[in-house]
Tab-separated table of C-alpha atoms and ligand atoms in Angstrom:
chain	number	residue	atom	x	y	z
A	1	UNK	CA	86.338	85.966	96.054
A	2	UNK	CA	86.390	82.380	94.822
A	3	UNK	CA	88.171	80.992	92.418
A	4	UNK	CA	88.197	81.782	88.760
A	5	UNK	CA	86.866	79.381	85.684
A	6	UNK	CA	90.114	77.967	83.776
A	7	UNK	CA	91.145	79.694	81.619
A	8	UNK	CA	93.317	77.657	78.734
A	9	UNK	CA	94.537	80.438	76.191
A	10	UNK	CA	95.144	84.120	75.761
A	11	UNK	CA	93.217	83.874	72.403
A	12	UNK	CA	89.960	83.320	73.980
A	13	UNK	CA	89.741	86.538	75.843
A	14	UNK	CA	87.454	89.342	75.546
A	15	UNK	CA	90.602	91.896	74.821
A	16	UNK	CA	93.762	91.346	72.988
A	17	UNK	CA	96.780	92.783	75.173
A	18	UNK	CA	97.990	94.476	71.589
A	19	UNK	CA	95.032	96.539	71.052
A	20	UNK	CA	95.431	97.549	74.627
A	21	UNK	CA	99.224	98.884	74.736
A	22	UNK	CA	97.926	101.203	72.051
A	23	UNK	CA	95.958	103.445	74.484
A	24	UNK	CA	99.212	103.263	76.852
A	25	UNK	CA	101.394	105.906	75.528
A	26	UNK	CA	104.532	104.838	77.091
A	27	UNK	CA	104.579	101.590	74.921
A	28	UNK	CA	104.679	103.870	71.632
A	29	UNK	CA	107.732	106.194	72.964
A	30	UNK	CA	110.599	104.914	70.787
A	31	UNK	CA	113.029	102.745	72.625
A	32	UNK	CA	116.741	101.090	71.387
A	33	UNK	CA	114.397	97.718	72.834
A	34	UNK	CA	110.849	97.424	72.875
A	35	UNK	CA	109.301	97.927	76.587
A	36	UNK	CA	108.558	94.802	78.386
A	37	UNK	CA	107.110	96.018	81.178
A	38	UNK	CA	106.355	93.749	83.675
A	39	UNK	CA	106.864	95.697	86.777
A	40	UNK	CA	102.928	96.589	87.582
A	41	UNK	CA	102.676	95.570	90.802
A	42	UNK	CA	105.010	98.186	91.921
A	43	UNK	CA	103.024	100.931	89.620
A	44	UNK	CA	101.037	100.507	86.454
A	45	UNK	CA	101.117	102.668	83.342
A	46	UNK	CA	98.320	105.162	82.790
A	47	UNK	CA	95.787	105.170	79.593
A	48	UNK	CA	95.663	108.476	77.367
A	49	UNK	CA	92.572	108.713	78.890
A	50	UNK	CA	93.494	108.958	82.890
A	51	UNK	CA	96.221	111.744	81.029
A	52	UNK	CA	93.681	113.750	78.861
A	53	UNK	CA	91.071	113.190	82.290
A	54	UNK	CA	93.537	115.083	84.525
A	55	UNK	CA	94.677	117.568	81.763
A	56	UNK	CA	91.435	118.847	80.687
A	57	UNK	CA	90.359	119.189	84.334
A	58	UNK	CA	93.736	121.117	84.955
A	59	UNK	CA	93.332	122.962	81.500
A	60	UNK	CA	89.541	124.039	81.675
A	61	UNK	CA	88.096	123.576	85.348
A	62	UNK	CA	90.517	123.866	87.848
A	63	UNK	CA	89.543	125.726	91.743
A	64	UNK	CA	89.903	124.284	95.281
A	65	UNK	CA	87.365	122.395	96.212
A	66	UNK	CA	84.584	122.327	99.015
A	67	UNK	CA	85.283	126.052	99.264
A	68	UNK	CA	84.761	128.500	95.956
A	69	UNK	CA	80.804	129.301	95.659
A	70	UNK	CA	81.730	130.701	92.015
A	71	UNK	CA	80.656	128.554	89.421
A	72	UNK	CA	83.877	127.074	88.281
A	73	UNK	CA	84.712	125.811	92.119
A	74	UNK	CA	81.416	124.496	91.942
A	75	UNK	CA	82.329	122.824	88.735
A	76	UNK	CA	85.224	121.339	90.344
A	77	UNK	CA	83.686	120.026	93.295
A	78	UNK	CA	81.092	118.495	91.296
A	79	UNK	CA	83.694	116.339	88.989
A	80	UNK	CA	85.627	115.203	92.556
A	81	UNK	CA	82.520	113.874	93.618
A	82	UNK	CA	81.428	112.599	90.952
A	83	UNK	CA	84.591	110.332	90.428
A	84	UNK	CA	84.324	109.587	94.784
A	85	UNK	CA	80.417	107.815	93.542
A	86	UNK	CA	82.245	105.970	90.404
A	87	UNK	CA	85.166	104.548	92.819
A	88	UNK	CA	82.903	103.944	95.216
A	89	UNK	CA	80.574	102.088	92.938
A	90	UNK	CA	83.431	100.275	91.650
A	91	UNK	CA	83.761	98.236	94.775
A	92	UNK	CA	80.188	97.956	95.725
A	93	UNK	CA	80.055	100.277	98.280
A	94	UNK	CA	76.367	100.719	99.621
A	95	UNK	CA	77.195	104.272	100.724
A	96	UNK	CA	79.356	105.664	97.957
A	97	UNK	CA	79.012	109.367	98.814
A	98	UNK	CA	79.987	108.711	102.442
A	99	UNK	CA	82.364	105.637	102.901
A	100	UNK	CA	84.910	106.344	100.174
A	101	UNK	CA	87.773	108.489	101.605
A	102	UNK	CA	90.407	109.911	99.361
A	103	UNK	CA	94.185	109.583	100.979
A	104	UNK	CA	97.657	109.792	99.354
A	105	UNK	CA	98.223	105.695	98.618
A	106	UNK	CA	97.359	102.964	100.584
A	107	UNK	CA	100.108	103.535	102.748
A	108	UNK	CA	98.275	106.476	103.848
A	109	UNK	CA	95.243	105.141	104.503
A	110	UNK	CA	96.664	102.204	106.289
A	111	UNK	CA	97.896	104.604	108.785
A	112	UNK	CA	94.667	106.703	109.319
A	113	UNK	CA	93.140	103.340	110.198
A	114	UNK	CA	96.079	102.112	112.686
A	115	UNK	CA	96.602	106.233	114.057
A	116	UNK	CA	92.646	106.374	114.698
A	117	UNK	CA	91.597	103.148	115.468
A	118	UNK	CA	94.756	103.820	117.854
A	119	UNK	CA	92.939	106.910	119.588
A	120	UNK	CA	90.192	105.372	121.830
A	121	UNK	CA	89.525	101.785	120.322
A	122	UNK	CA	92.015	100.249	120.692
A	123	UNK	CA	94.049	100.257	124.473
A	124	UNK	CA	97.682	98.260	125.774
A	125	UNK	CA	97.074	94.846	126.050
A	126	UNK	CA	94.796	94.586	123.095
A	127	UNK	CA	95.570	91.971	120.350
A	128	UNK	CA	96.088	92.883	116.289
A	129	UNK	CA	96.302	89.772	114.723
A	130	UNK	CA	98.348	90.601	110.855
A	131	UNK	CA	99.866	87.958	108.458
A	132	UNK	CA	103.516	87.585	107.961
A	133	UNK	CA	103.247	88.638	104.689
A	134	UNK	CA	102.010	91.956	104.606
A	135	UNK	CA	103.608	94.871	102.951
A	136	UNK	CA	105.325	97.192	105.483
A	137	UNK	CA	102.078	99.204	104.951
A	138	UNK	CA	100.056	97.187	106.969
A	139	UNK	CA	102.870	96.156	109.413
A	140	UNK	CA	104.836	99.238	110.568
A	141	UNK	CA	101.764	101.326	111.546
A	142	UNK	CA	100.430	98.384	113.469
A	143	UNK	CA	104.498	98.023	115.049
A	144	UNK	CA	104.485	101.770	115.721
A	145	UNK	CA	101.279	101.476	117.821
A	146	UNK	CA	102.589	98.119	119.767
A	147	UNK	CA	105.262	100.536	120.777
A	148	UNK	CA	103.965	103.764	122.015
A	149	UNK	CA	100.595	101.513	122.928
A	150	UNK	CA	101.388	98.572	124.038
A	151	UNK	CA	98.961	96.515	121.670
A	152	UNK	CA	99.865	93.481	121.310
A	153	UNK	CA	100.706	91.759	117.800
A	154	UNK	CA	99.951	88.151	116.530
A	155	UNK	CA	99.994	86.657	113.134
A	156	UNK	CA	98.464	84.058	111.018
A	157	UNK	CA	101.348	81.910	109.487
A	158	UNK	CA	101.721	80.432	105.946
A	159	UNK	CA	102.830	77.014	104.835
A	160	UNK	CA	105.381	76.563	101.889
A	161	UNK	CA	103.595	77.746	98.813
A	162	UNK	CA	102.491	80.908	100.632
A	163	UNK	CA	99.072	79.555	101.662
A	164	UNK	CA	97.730	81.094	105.029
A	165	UNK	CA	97.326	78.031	107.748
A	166	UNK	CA	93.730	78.373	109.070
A	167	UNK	CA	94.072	75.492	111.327
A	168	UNK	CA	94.294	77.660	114.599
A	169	UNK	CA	92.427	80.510	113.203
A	170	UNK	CA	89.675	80.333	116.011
A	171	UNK	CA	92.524	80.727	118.651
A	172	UNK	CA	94.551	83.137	117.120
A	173	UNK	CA	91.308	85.255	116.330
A	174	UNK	CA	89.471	84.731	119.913
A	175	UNK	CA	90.201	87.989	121.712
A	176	UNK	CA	91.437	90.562	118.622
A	177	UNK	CA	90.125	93.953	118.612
A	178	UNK	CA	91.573	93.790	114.993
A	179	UNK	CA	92.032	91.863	112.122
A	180	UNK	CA	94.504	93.494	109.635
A	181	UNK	CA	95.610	91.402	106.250
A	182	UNK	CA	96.429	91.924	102.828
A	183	UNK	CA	93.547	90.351	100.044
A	184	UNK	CA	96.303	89.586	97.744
A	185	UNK	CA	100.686	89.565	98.489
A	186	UNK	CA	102.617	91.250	96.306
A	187	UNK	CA	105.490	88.892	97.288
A	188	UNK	CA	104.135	85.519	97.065
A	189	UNK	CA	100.744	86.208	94.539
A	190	UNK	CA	98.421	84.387	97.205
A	191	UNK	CA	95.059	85.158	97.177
A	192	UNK	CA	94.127	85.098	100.668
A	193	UNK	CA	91.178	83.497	102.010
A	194	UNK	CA	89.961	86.649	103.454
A	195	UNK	CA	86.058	86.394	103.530
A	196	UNK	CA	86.327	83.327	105.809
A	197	UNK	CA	89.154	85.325	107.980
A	198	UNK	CA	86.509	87.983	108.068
A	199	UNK	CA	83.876	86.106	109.421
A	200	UNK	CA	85.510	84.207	112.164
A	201	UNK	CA	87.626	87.906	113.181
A	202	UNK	CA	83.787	89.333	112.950
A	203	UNK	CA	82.292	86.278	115.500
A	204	UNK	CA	85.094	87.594	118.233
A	205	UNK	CA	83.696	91.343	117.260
A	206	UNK	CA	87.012	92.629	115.691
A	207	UNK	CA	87.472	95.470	113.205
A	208	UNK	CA	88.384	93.792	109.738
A	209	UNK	CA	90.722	95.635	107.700
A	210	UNK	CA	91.300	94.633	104.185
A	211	UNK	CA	94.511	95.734	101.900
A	212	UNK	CA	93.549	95.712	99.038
A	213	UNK	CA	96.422	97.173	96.709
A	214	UNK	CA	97.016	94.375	94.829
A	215	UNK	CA	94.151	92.595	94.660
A	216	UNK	CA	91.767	95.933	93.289
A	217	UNK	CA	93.597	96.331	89.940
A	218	UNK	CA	93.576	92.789	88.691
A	219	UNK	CA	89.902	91.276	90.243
A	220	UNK	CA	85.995	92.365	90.701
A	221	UNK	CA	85.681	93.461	94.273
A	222	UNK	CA	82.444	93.994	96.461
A	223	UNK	CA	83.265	94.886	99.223
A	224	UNK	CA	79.681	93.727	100.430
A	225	UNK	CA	80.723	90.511	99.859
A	226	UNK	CA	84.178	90.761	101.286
A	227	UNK	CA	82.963	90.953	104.428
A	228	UNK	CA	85.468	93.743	105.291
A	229	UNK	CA	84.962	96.746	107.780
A	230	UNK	CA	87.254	98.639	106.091
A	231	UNK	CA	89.336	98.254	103.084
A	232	UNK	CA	92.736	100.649	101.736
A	233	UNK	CA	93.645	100.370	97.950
A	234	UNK	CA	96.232	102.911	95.662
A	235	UNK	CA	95.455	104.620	92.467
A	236	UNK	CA	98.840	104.302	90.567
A	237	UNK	CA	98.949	99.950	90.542
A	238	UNK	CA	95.141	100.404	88.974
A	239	UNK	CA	95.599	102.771	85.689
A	240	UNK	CA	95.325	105.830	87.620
A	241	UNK	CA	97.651	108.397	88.940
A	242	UNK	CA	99.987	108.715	91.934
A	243	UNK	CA	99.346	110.128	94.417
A	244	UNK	CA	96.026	109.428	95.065
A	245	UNK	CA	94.598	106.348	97.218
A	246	UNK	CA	91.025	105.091	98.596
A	247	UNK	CA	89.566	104.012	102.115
A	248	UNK	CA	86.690	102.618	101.919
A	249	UNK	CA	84.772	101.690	105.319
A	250	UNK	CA	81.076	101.300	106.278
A	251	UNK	CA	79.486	103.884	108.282
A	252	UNK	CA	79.372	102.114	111.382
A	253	UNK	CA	82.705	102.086	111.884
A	254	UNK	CA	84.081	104.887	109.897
A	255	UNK	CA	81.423	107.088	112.241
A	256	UNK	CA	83.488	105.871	115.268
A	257	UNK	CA	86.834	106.610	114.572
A	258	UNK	CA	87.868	109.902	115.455
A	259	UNK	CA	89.893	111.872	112.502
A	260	UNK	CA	93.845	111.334	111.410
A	261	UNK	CA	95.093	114.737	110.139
A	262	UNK	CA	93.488	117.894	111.637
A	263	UNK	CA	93.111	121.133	109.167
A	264	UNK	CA	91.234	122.737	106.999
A	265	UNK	CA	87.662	120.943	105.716
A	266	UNK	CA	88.054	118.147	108.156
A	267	UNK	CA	86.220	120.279	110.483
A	268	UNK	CA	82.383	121.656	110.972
A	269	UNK	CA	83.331	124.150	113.653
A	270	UNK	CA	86.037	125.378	115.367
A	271	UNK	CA	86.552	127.454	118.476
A	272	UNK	CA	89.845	128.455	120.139
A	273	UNK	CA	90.561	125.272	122.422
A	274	UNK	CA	88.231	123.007	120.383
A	275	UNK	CA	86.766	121.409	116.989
A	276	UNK	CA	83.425	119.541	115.744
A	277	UNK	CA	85.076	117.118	113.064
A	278	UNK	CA	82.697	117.568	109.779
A	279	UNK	CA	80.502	114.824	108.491
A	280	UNK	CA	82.035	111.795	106.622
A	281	UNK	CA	84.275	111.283	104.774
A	282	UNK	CA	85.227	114.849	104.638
A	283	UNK	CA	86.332	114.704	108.043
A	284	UNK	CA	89.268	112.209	107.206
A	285	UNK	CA	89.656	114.763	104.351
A	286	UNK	CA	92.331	117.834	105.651
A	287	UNK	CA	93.604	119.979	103.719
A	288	UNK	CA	93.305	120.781	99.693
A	289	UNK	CA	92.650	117.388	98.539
A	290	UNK	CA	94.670	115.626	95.327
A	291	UNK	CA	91.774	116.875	92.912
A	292	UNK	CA	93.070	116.184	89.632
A	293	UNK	CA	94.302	112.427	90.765
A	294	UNK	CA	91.140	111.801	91.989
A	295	UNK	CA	89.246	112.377	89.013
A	296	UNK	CA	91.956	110.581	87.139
A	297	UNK	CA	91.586	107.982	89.356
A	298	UNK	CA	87.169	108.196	88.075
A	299	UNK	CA	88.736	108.254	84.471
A	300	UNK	CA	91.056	104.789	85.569
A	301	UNK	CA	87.562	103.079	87.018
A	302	UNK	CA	86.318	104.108	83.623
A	303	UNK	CA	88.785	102.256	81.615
A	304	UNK	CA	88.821	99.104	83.695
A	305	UNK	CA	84.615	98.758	83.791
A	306	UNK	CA	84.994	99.031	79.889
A	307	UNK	CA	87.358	95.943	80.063
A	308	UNK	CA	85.332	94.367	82.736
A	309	UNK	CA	86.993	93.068	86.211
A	310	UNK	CA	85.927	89.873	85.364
A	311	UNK	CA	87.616	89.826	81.639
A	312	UNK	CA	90.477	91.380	83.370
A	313	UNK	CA	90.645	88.320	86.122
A	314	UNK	CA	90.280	86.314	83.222
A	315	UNK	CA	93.328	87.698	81.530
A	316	UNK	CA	95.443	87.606	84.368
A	317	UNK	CA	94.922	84.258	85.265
A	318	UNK	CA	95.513	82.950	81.650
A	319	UNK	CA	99.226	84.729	81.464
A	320	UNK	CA	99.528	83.811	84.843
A	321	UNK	CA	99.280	80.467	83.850
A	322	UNK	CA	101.453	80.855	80.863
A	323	UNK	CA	104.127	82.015	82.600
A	324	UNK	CA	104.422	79.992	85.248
A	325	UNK	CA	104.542	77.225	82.484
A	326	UNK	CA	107.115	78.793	80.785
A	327	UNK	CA	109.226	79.302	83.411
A	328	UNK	CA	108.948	76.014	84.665
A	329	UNK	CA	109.329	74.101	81.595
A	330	UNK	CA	112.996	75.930	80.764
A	331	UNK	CA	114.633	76.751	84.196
A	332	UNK	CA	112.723	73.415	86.324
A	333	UNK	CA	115.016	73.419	89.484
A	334	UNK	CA	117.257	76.056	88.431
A	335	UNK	CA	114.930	78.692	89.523
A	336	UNK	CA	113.342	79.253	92.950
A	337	UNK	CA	109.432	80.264	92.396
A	338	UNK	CA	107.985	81.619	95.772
A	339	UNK	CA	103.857	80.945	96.180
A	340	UNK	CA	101.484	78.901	95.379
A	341	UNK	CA	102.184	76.827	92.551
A	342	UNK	CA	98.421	76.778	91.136
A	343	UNK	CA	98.028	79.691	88.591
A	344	UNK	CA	94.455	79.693	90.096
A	345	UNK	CA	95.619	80.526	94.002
A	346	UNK	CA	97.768	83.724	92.441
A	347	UNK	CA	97.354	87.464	91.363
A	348	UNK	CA	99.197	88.979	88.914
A	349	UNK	CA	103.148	88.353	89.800
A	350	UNK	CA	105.940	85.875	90.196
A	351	UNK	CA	108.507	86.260	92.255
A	352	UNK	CA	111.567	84.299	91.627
A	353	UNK	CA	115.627	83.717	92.482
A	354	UNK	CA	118.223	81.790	90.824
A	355	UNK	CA	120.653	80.168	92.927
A	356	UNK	CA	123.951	81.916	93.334
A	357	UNK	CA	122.381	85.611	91.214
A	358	UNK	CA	121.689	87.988	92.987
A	359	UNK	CA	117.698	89.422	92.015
A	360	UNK	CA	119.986	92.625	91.200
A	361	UNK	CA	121.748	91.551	88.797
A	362	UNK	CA	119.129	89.754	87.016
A	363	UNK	CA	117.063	92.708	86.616
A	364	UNK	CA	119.665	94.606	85.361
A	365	UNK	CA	120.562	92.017	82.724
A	366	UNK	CA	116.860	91.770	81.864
A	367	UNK	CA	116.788	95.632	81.425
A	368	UNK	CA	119.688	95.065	78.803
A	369	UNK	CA	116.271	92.940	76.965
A	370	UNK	CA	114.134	95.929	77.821
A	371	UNK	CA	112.021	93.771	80.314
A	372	UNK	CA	111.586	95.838	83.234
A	373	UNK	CA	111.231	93.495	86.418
A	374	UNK	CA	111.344	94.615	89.905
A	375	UNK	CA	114.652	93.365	92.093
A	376	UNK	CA	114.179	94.075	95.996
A	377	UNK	CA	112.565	92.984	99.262
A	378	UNK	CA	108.742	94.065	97.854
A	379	UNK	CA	108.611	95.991	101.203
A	380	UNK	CA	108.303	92.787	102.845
A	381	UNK	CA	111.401	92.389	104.757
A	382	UNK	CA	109.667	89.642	107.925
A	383	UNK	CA	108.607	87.566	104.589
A	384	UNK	CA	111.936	87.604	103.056
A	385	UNK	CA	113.742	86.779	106.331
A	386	UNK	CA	111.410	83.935	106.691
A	387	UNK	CA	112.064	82.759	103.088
A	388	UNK	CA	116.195	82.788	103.533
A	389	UNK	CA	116.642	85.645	101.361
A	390	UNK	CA	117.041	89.331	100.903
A	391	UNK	CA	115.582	90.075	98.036
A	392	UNK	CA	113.853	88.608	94.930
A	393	UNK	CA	113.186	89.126	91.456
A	394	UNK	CA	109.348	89.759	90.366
A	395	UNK	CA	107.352	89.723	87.640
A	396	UNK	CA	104.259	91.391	87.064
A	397	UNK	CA	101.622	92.050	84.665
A	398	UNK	CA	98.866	93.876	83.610
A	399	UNK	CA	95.871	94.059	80.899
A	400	UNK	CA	99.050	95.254	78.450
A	401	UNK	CA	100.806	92.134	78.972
A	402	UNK	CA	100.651	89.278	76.190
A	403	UNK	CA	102.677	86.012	75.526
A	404	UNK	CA	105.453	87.841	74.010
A	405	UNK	CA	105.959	89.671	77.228
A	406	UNK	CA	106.269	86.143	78.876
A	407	UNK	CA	108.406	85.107	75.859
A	408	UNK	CA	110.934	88.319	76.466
A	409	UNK	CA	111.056	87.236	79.597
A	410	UNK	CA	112.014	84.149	79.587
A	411	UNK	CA	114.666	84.543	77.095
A	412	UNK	CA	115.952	87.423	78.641
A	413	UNK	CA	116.316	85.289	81.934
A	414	UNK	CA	118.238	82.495	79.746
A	415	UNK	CA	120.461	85.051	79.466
A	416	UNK	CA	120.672	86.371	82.610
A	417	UNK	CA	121.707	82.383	83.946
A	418	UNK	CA	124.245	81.830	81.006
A	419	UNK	CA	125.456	84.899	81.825
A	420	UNK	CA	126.573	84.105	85.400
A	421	UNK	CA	126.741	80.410	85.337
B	1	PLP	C1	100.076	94.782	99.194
B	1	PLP	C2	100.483	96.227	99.202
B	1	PLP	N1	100.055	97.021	100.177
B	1	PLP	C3	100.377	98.317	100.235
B	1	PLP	C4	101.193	98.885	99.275
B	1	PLP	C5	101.548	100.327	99.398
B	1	PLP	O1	101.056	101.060	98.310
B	1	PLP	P1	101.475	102.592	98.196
B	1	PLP	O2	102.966	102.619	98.062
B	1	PLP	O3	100.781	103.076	96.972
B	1	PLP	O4	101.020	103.260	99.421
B	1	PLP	C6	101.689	98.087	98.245
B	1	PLP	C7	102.611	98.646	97.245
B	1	PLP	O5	103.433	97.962	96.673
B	1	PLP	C8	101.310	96.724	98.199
B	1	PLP	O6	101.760	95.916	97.235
């Protein structure tokens, strides 16, 4: 998780952004405006190949899972697993066929962590220690237990540019049962500094959870080298479908938490007043699982490992850099850039506010362009209180996204301030 080599031009990479939007399908739908879309951080578009991934399963192989002993549930079952091995490879994980847990989104398995680590780890009185800008994933569930638990919550504050303060870190992590922050905000951009986080949560023997929903889609992860005990990430901001999301945790401490949902194939036995939870992961797995996303989510792996984490990194950090640029050079004071102001410090968005327009309105002017930008509170509303505002405007971009996305933009937000100066 260090940080990346410069990276001076857009012309130097290993893909070109307009060979790219050709396997996205949406980009070729015809439009009054061509589609800016710089709204991946809420949800990314999908390849052809994620589409033709879950259609062909759906079309030629379709049967529940885990149950059928008829060749085409077997067939089935095989292609789940085999995209659980690829996602779990993905990330590094030693364990692939064990430690990678399917859920619904991160938000999902956010809450299997807080609900079991909730049932026997952790007891009232115990300390969570969070950032104060996480999405309401990572916050509510750990709220919800502080108040039918009585755990007790603490953060890790930021200074002005969105940069976690490490100064107290050793007091603020002496005594917590568990560590809980995001790898990457989708507010602010700022790459946290979560390995060293880890370690120090790790000397006071806490659980380290890592969210990693923003930080997955745009940079090489291993989580090895994260230093993470367990880590939640979503299909649909990565190329893959909705619907579908990942925890990943090693087996020490995905073997002690009990299970979240109970039903069917989370279960090796059952009698009338009790259960044997099955073997991992399958026992965080109840229910019919979401097959087809899952193996769109193997065909979405595929895609990005043909890119290349590291070429995408690359990428992102050289628009990132353009854009900030851009921005800067045009608006200077007019407009209100929240994060870190090094490119190098930031994932793939920018969120932004003009004085006196409300992030609303911009986006809908913007839309007028075709540049689709998200207006709201990111699902971050302790961050936006702290920042003085209620919402923001973001940008956000992907593998798709070229300097003439960062050129629509910034026209279209020229606009936006003649507009309603
Ligand atoms: C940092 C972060 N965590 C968690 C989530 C929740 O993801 P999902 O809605 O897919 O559960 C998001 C989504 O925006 C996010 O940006």
């Amino acid at each position: 998780m260090g940080t990346l080599p410069e990276m001076p031009n857009l012309n130097e990479l290993s893909f070109d952004p307009k060979v790219i939007k050709k396997d996205f399908p949406i980009f070729s739908q015809n439009r009054d405006k061509p589609l800016v879309f710089l709204d991946s951080g809420a949800s990314s578009q999908r390849p052809t190949s994620v589409l033709d991934a879950m259609d062909d399963y759906y079309r030629t192989t379709h049967a529940n899972v885990h149950r059928g002993v008829y060749a085409l549930a077997e067939e089935a079952t095989n292609r789940y697993e085999a995209a659980r091995l690829k996602i779990g490879n993905f990330i590094g994980a030693p364990n692939p066929s064990k430690e990678i847990v399917f859920s619904k989104n991160s938000t999902e398995s956010l809450n299997l962590i807080a609900n079991s680590l909730g049932h026997g780890y952790l007891h009232a009185g115990d300390k969570v220690v969070l950032t104060k800008m996480e999405h309401h994933a990572n916050h509510v569930p750990w709220i919800m237990l502080a108040s039918y638990l009585g755990i007790k919550l603490e953060f890790i504050d930021h200074d002005e540019q969105g940069r976690l303060i490490l100064d107290n870190l050793d007091q603020t992590l002496d005594g917590a049962k568990v560590v809980s922050l995001t790898l990457a905000s989708n507010v602010l951009g700022t790459i946290t500094p979560f390995s060293q986080i880890a370690q120090v949560a790790h000397s006071y023997g806490a659980i380290v959870v890592g969210d990693a929903s923003q930080y997955v889609p745009h940079m090489p992860l291993n989580v090895k080298e994260l230093g993470a005990d367990l880590v939640a990430f979503t299909g649909h901001k990565m190329l893959g479908p909705t619907g579908v999301g990942v925890l990943w945790g090693n087996l020490k401490t995905l073997e002690s938490m009990p299970p979240f949902l109970g039903g069917g194939d989370m279960i090796a036995d059952v009698r009338l007043e009790s259960y044997t939870p099955n073997e991992l992961p399958y026992k965080f797995e109840a229910g019919t699982p979401p097959i087809a996303e899952v193996i769109g989510l193997g065909a979405a792996v595929d895609y990005l490992n043909n890119l290349g984490m590291q070429n995408i990194a690359n990428h992102d950090r050289a628009i990132m850099k353009i854009a900030l640029e851009k921005i800067n050079d045009r608006f200077g004071d007019t407009i209100k850039i929240y994060g870190p102001k090094d490119y190098k410090e930031r994932s793939g968005c920018i969120s932004f506010s003009f004085e006196n327009v409300h992030p609303h309105d911009i986006s809908q002017i913007l839309d007028l362009h075709g540049v689709c930008v998200r207006a709201g509170h990111h699902c971050a509303k302790p961050l936006m209180r702290e920042l003085g505002v209620a919402a923001t405007a973001r940008a956000s971009f992907h593998i798709y996204n070229d300097e003439d996305d960062v050129d629509a933009l910034v026209e279209a937000l020229a606009e936006a301030q003649r507009y309603f100066s």
